C-alpha atoms as one frame of an Amber mdcrd trajectory, in Angstrom:
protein
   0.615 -31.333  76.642  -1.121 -28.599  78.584   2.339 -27.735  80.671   4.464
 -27.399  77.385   1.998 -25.025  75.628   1.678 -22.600  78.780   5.288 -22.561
  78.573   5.587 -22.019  75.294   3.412 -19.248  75.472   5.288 -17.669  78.027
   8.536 -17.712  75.925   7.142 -16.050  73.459   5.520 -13.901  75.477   9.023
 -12.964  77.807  10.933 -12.311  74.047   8.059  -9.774  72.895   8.179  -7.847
  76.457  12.257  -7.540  76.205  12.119  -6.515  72.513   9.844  -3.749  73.219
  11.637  -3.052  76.691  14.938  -2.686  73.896  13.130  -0.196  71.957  11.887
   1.829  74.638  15.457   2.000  75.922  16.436   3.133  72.270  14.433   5.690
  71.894  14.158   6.852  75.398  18.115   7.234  74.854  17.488   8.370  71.355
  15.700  11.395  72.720  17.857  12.100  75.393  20.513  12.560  73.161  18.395
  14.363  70.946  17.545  17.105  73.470  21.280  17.427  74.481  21.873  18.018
  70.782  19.166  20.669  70.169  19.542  22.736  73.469  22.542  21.357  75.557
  19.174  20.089  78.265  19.785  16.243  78.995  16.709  14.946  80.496  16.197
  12.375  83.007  15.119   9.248  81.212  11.866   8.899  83.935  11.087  12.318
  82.315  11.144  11.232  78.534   9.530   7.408  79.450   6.586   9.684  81.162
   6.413  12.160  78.509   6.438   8.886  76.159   3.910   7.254  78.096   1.324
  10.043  77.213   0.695   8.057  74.074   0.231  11.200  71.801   0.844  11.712
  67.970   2.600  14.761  68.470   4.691  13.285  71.123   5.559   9.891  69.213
   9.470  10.579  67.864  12.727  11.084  69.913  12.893  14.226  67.782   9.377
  15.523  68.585  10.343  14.664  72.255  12.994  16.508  72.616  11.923  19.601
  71.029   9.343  19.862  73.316  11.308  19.169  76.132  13.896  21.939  74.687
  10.607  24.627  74.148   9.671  23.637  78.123  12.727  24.159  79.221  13.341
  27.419  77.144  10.096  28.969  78.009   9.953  28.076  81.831  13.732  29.145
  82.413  12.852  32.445  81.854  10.132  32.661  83.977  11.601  30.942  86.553
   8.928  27.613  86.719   8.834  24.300  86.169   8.906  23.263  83.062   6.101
  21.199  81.803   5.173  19.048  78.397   1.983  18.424  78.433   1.398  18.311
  82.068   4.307  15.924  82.858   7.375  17.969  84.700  10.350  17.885  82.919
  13.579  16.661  85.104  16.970  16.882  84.084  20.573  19.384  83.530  21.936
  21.447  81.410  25.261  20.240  80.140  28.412  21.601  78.545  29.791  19.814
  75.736
């Protein structure tokens, strides 16, 4: 009886890590797309899951995301740095549609 609960925990376990594994590839994707949209930038998707990662309010949407990838990007190009959101380096191209 002990066997078939620990693996019935584990299923349900193994489904809740791959849905949220789906949604973090949603949005991660969501935002990339999002930033190619708002200022032709597409970021590297270790640079949005990082920038996600960071766990802040401001930071929670694939449209806040982006912008603030697209403001790094803007601000830094200009002066020739790296461009950072919220101390995590932002990685990626500029594309042409």
């Amino acid at each position: 009886m002990k066997m078939r609960l620990s693996g019935i925990a584990f299923a349900v376990v193994l489904v809740t890590l791959v849905g949220c594994t789906t949604t973090q590839d949603q949005t991660v994707e969501a935002t990339r797309n999002q930033a190619k949209a708002i200022c032709s930038y597409l970021p590297t998707a270790g640079t949005v899951v990082d920038i996600l990662g960071l766990g802040l309010a401001p930071l929670g949407t694939a449209k806040q995301v982006a912008t603030a990838i697209c403001d790094a990007v803007a601000n830094e190009t200009a002066g020739g740095g790296q461009p950072m959101v919220e101390g995590v380096p932002v990685r990626g191209e500029f594309v042409k549609e």
